[in-house]
mmCIF file of C-alpha atoms in Angstrom:
data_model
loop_
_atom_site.group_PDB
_atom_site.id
_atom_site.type_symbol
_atom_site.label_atom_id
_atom_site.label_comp_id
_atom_site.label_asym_id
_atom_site.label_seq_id
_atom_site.Cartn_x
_atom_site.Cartn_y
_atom_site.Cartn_z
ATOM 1 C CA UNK I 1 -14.496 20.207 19.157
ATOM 2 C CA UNK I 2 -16.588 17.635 21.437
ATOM 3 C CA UNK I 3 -15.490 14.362 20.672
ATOM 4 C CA UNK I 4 -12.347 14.944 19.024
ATOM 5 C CA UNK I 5 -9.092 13.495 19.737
ATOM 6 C CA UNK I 6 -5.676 14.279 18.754
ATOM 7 C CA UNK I 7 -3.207 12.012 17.656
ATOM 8 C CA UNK I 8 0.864 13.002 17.914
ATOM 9 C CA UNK I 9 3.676 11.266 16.490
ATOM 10 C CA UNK I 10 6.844 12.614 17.459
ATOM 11 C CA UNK I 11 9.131 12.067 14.402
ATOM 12 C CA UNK I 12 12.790 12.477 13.764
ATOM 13 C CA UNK I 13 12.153 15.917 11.524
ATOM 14 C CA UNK I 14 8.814 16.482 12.216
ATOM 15 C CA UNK I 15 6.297 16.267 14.552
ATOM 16 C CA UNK I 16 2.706 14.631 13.032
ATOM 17 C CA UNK I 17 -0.727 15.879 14.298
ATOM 18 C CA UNK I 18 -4.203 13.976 13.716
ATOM 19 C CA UNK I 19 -7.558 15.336 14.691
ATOM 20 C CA UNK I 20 -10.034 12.445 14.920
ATOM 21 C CA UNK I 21 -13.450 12.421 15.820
ATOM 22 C CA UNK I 22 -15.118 9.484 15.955
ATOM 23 C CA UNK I 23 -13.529 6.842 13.404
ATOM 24 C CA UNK I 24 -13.003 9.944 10.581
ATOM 25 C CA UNK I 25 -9.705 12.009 10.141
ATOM 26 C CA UNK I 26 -11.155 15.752 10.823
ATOM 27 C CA UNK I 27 -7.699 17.738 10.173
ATOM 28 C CA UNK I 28 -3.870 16.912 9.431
ATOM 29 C CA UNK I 29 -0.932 18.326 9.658
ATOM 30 C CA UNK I 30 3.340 18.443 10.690
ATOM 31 C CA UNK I 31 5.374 21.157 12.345
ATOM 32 C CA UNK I 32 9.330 20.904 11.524
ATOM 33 C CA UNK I 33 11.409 19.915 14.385
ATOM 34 C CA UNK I 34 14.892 21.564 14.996
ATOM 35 C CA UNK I 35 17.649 19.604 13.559
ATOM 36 C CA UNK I 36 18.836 16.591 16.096
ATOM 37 C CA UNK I 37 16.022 17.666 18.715
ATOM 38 C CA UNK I 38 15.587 13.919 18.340
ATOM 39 C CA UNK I 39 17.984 11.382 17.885
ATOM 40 C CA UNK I 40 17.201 7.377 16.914
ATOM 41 C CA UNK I 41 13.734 8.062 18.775
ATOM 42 C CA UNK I 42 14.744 9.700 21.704
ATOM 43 C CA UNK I 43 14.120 13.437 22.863
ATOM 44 C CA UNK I 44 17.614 15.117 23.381
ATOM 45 C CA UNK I 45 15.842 18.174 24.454
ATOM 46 C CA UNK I 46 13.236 18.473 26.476
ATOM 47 C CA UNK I 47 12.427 21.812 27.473
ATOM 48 C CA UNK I 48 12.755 22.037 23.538
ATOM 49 C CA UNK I 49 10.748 19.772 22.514
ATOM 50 C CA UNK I 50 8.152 21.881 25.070
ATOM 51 C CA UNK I 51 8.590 25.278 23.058
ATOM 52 C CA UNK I 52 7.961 22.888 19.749
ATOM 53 C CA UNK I 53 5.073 21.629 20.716
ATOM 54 C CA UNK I 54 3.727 24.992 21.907
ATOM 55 C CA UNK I 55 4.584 26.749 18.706
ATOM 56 C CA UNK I 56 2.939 24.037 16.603
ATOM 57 C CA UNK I 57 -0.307 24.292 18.879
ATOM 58 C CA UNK I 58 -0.622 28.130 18.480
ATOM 59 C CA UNK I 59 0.371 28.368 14.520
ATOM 60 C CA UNK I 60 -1.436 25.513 13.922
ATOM 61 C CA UNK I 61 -4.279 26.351 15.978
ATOM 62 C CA UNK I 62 -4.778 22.993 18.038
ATOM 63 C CA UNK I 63 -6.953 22.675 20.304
ATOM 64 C CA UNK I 64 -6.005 21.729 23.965
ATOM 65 C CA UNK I 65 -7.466 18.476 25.324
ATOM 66 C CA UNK I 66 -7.150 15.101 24.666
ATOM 67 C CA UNK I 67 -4.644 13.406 22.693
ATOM 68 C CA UNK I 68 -3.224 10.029 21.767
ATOM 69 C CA UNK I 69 0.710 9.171 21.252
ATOM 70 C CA UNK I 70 2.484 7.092 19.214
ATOM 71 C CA UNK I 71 5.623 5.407 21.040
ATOM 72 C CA UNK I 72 8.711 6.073 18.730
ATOM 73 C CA UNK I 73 9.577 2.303 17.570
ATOM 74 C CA UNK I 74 13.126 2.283 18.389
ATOM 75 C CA UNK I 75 11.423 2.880 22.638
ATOM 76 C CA UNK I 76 9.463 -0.144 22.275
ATOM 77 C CA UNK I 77 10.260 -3.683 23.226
ATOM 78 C CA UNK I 78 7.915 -5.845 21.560
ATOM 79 C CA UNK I 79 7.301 -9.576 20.739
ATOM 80 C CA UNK I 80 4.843 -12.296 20.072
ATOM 81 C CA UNK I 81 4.410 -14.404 22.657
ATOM 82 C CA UNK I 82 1.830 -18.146 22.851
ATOM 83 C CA UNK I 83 -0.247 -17.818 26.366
ATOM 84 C CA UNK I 84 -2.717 -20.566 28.049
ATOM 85 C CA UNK I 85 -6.266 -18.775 27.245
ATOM 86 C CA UNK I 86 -6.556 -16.295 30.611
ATOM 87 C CA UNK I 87 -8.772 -13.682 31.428
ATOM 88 C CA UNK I 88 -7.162 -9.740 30.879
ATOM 89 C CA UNK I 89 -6.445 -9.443 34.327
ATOM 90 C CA UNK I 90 -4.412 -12.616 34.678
ATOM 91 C CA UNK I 91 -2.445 -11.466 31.220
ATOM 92 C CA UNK I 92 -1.441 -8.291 33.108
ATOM 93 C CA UNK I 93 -0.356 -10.592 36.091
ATOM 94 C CA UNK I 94 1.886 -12.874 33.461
ATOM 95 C CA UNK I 95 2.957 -10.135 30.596
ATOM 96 C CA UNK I 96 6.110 -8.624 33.034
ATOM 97 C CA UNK I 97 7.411 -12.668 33.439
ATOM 98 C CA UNK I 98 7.285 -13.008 29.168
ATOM 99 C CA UNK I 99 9.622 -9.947 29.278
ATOM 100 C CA UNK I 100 12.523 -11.264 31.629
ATOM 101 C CA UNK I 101 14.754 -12.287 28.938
ATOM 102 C CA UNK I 102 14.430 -8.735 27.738
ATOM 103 C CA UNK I 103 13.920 -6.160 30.942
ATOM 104 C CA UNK I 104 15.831 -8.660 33.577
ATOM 105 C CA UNK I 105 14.885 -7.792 37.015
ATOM 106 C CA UNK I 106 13.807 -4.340 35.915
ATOM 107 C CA UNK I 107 10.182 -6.176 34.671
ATOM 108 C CA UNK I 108 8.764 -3.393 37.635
ATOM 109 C CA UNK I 109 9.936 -0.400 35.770
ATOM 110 C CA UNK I 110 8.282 -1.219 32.343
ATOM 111 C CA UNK I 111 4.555 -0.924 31.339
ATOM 112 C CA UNK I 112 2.935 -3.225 29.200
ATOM 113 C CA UNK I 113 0.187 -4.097 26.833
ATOM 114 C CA UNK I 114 -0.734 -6.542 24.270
ATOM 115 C CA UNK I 115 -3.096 -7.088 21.229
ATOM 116 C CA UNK I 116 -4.540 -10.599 20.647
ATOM 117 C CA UNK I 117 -3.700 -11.844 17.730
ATOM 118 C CA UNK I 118 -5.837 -15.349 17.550
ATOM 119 C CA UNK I 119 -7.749 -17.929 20.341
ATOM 120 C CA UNK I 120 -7.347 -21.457 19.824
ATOM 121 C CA UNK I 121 -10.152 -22.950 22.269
ATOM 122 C CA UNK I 122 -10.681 -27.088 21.282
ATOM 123 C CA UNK I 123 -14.133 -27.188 21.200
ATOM 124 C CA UNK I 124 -16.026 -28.723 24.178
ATOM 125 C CA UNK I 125 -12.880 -28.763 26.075
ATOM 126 C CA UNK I 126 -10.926 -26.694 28.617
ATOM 127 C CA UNK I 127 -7.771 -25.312 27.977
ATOM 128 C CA UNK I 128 -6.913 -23.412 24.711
ATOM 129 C CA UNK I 129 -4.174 -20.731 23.729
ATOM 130 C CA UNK I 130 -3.928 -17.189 22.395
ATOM 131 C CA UNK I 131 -1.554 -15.788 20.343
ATOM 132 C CA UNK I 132 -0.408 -12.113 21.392
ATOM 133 C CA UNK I 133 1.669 -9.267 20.133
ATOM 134 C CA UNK I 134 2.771 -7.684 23.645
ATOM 135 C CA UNK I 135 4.782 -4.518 23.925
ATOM 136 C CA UNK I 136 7.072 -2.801 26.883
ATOM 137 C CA UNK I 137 8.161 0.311 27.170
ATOM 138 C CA UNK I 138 10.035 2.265 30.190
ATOM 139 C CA UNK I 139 7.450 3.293 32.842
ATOM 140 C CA UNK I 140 9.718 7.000 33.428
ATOM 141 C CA UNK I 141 9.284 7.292 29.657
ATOM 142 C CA UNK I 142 6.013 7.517 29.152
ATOM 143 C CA UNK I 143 5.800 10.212 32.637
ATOM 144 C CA UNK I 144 8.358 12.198 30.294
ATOM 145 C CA UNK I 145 6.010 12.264 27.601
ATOM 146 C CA UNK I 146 3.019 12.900 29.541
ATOM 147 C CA UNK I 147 4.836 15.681 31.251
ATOM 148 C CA UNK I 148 5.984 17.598 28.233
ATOM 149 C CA UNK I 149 2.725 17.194 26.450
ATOM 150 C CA UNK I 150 1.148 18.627 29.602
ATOM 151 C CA UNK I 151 3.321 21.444 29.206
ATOM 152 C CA UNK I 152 2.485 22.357 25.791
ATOM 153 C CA UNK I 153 -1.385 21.856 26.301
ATOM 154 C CA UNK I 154 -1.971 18.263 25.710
ATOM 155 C CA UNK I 155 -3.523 15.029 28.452
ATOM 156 C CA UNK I 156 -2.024 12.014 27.034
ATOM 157 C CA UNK I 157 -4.354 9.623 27.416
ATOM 158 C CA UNK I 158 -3.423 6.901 24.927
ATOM 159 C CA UNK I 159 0.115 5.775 24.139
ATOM 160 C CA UNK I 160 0.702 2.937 21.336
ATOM 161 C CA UNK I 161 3.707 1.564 19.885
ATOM 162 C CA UNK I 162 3.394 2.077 15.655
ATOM 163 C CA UNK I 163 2.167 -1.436 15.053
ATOM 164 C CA UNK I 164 -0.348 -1.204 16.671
ATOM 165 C CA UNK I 165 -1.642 1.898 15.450
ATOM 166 C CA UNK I 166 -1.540 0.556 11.850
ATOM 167 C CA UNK I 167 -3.818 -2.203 13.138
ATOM 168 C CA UNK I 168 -6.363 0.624 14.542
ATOM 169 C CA UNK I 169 -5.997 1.851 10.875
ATOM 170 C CA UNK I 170 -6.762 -1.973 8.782
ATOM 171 C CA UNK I 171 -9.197 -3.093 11.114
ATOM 172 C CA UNK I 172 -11.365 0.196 10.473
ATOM 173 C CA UNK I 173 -11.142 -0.169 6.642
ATOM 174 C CA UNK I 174 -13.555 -2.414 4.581
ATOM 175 C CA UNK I 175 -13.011 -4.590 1.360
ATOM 176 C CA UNK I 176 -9.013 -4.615 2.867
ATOM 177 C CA UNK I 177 -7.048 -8.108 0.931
ATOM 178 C CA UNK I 178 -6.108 -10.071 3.988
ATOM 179 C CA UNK I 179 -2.454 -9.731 3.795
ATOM 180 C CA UNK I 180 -1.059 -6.283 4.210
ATOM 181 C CA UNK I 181 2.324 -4.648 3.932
ATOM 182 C CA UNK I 182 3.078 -0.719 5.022
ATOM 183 C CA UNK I 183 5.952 0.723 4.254
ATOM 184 C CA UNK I 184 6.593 3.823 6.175
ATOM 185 C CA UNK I 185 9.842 6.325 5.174
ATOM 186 C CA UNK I 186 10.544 8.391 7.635
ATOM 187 C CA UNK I 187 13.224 10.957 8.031
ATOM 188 C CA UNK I 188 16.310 8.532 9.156
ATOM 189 C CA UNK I 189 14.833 5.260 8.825
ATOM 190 C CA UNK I 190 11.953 3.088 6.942
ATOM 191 C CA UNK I 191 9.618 0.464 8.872
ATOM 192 C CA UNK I 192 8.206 -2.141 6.898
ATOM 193 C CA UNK I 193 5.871 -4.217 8.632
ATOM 194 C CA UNK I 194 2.955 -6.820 7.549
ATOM 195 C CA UNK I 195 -0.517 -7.846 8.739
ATOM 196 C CA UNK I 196 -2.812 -10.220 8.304
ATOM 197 C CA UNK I 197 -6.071 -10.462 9.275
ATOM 198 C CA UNK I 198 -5.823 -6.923 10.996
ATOM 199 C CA UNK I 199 -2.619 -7.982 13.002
ATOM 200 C CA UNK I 200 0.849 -7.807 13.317
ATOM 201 C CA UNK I 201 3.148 -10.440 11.602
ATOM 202 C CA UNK I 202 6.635 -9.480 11.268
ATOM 203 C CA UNK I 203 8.540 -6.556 10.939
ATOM 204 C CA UNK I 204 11.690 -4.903 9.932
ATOM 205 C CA UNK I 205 13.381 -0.893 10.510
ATOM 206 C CA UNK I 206 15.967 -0.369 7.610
ATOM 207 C CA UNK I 207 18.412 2.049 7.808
ATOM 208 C CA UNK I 208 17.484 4.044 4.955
ATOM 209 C CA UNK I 209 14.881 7.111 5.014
ATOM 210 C CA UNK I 210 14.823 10.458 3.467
ATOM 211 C CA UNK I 211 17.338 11.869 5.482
ATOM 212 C CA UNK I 212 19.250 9.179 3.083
ATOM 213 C CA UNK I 213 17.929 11.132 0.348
ATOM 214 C CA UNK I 214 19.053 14.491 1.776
ATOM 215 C CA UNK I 215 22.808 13.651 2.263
ATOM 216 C CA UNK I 216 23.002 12.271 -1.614
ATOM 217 C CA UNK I 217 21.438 15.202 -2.732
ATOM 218 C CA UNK I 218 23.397 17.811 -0.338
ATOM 219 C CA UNK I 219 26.791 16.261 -1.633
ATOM 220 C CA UNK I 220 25.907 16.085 -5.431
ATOM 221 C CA UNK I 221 24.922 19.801 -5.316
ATOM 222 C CA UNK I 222 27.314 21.085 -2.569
ATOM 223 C CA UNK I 223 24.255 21.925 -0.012
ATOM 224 C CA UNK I 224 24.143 21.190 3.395
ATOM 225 C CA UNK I 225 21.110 18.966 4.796
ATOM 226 C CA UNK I 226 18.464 21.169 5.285
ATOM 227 C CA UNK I 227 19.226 22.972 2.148
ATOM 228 C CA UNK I 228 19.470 19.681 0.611
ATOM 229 C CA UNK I 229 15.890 18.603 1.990
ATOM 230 C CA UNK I 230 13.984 21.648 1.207
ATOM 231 C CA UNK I 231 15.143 21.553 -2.712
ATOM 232 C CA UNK I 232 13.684 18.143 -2.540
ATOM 233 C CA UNK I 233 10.668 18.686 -1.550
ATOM 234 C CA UNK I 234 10.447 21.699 -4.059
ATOM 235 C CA UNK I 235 11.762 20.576 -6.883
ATOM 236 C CA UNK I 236 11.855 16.689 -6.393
ATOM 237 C CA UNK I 237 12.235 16.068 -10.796
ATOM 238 C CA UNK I 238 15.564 18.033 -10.380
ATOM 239 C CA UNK I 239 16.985 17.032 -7.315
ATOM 240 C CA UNK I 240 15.598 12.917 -6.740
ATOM 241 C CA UNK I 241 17.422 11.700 -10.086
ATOM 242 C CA UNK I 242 20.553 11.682 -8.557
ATOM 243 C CA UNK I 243 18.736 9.379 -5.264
ATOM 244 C CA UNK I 244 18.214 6.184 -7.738
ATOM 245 C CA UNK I 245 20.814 3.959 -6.493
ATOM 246 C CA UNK I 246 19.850 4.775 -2.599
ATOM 247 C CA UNK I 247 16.273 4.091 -3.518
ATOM 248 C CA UNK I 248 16.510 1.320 -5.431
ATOM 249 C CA UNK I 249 18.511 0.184 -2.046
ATOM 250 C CA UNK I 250 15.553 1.175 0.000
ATOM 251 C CA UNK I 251 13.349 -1.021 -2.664
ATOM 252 C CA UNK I 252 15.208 -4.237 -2.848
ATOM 253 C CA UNK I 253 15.197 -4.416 1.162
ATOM 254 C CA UNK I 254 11.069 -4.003 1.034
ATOM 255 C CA UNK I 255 11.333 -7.295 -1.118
ATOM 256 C CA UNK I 256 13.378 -9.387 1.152
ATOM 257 C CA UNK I 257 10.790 -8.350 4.022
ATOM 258 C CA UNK I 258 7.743 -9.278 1.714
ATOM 259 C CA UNK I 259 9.690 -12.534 0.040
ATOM 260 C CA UNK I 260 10.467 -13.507 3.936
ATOM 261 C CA UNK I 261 7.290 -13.243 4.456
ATOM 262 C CA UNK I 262 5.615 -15.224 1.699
ATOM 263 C CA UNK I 263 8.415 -18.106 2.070
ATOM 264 C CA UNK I 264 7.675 -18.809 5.830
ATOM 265 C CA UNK I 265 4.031 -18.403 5.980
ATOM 266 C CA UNK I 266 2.077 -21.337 4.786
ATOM 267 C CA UNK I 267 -0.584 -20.146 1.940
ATOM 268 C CA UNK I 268 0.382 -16.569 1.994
ATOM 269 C CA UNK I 269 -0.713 -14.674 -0.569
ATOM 270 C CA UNK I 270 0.873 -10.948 0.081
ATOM 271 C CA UNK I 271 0.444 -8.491 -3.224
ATOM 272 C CA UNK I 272 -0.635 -5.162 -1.444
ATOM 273 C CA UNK I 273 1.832 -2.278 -0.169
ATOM 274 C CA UNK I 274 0.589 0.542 1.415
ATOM 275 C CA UNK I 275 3.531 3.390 1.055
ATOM 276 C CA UNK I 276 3.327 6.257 3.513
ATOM 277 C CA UNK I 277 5.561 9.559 4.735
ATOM 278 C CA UNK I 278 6.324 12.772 3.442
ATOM 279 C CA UNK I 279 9.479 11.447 2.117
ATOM 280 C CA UNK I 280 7.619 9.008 -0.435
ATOM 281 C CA UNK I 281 8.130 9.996 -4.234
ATOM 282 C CA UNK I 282 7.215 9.035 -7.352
ATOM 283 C CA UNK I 283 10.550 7.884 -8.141
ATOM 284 C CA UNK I 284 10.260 5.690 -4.890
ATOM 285 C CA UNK I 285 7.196 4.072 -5.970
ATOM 286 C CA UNK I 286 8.698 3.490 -9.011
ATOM 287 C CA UNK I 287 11.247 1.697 -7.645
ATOM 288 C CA UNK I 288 9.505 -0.324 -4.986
ATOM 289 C CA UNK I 289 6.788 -0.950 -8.180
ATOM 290 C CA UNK I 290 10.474 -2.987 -10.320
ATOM 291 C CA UNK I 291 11.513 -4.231 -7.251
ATOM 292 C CA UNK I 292 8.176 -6.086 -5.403
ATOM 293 C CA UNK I 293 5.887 -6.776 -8.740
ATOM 294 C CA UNK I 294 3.465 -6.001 -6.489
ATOM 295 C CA UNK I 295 0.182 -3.397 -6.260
ATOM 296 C CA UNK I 296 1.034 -0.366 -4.667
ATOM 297 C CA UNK I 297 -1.815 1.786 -2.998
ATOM 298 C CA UNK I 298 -1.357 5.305 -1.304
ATOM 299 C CA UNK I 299 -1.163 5.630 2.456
ATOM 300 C CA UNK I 300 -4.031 7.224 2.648
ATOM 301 C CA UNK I 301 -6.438 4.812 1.453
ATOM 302 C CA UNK I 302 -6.458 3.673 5.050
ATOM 303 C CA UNK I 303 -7.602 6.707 6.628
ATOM 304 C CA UNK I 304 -11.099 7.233 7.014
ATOM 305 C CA UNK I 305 -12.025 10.261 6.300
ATOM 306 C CA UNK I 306 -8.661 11.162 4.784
ATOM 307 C CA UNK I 307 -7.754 13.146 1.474
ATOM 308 C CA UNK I 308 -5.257 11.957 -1.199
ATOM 309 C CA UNK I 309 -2.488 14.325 -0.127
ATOM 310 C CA UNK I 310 1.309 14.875 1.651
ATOM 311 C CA UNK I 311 -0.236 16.438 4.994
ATOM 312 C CA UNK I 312 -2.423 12.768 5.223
ATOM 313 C CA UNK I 313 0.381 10.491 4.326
ATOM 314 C CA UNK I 314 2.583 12.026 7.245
ATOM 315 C CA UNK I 315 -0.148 11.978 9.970
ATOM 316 C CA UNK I 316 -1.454 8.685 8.917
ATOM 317 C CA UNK I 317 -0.031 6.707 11.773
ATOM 318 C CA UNK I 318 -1.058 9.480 14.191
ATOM 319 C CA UNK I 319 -4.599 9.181 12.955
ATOM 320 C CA UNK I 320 -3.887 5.163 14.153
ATOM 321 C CA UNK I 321 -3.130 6.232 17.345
ATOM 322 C CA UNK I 322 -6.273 8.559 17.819
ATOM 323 C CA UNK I 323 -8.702 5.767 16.893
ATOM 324 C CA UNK I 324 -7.312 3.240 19.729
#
């Protein structure tokens, strides 16, 4: 399909596939991922993670060519940093140096790349700043990832850390509120991150996902986890009930983020949540709804293109990733 490109997120249960052509979600869709294949973000097996992504391709009936990765969050080091106002090449030149305190004398190892945020330039006068969200990641890490993808079928040729495929996401929608908050569930963990104005702010990865879910629900019924995780997803009125209290966990640490938030920004006026991943519920909405106060939209709202359903909520950051 001429134009199309494919964006991958590589998940801790699943693996998340986007076809994007243009600015429009064109197909999505998840392939289960062996139990501990990954591990807090990184691959424990390659050569399996190779068969995986081979299998997916063929039952799924991807197409080779093209695609676009996110970086798994926990890979990524990433800050804001305040820079004089510099041209792109002298921001390459200076990013490694912003880093030190992070990478040490390693800075040669890492690759790097930024998103800018805002320009202060005083008018009719030299000088001026930019504000920048700038990420690292391991330079023999992302030749892993392009290897095994090459393997299975797939040229990497973007690879973005989540945040900023959330902004690819905002910044394509219209009529957005200026403040935005995603909350994305994911198998062992939850990010909840904010933007405004199409960027980064702040974020935060709770220990609490729907792998959370599973092990409450495996030891109330005397299942084991992927027993546990499959009656969930069938019968989610039977088995969730007994998930309250770990949800309602889940909920009250979304309103610290958002009440951080609101407390240190000057004027901020944050009611929006955007809830995404195949672990999201009813009963989770719910609880985020008692918990916030605040209007809760589906995660698919901010896919172009995209239908109100499961196989879009899970792929929605991988759609991000193909519209860099």
């Amino acid at each position: 399909m001429a134009g199309t490109i494919l964006g991958i997120e590589i998940g801790a249960a699943t693996i998340k596939f986007a076809e994007v052509r243009g600015k429009s979600l064109v197909r999505s869709a998840s392939y289960p991922l062996p139990d501990n294949l990954v591990r807090d973000g990184l691959v424990t097996s390659p050569d399996g993670l190779v068969e995986v992504l081979k299998k997916a391709k063929k039952e799924l009936k991807l197409k080779s060519g093209p695609c676009a990765l996110v970086i798994p969050s926990r890979a990524v080091i990433a800050h804001q940093i305040t820079m004089p106002l510099m041209s792109e090449a002298d921001v390459a030149l200076n990013l490694p140096f912003e880093f030190r305190d992070f990478v040490g004398k390693d800075s040669d190892k890492y690759l790097y790349d930024y998103s800018v945020q805002s320009i202060q330039q005083p008018a009719g006068k030299q000088g001026g700043s930019m504000e920048l969200y700038a990420a690292a990641v391991e330079a023999k890490l992302m030749e892993e990832y392009y290897s095994w993808l090459k393997k299975a079928g797939f040229t990497m040729k973007v690879a973005i850390p989540a945040e900023m495929s959330w902004e690819n996401l905002i910044r394509a929608c219209k009529n957005l509120p200026k403040e935005v908050c995603i909350v994305d569930m994911g198998a062992t963990h939850t990010m909840v991150t904010v933007y405004k104005d199409g960027h980064y702010v702040m974020g935060k990865d709770i220990d609490i996902g729907g792998g959370t879910m599973d092990e409450v629900i495996a030891g109330e019924y005397k299942l084991d986890a992927r027993q546990a995780r499959n009656y969930k997803e069938l019968d989610p009125d039977q088995y969730l009930p007994c998930c309250t209290e770990a949800m309602n966990d889940l909920a009250v640490e979304v309103m610290r983020v958002v009440n951080f938030y609101s407390y240190h920004t000057e004027g901020a006026a944050l009611q929006d949540i955007y809830l995404c991943g195949g672990s999201v519920t009813e009963s989770l909405r719910t609880a985020v709804l008692k918990a916030t106060d605040m209007q809760l939209h589906h995660i698919c709202r901010l896919v172009p293109g995209g239908v109100e359903n499961s196989a879009t909520a899970r792929s929605a950051i991988a759609a991000g990733a193909a519209m860099q």
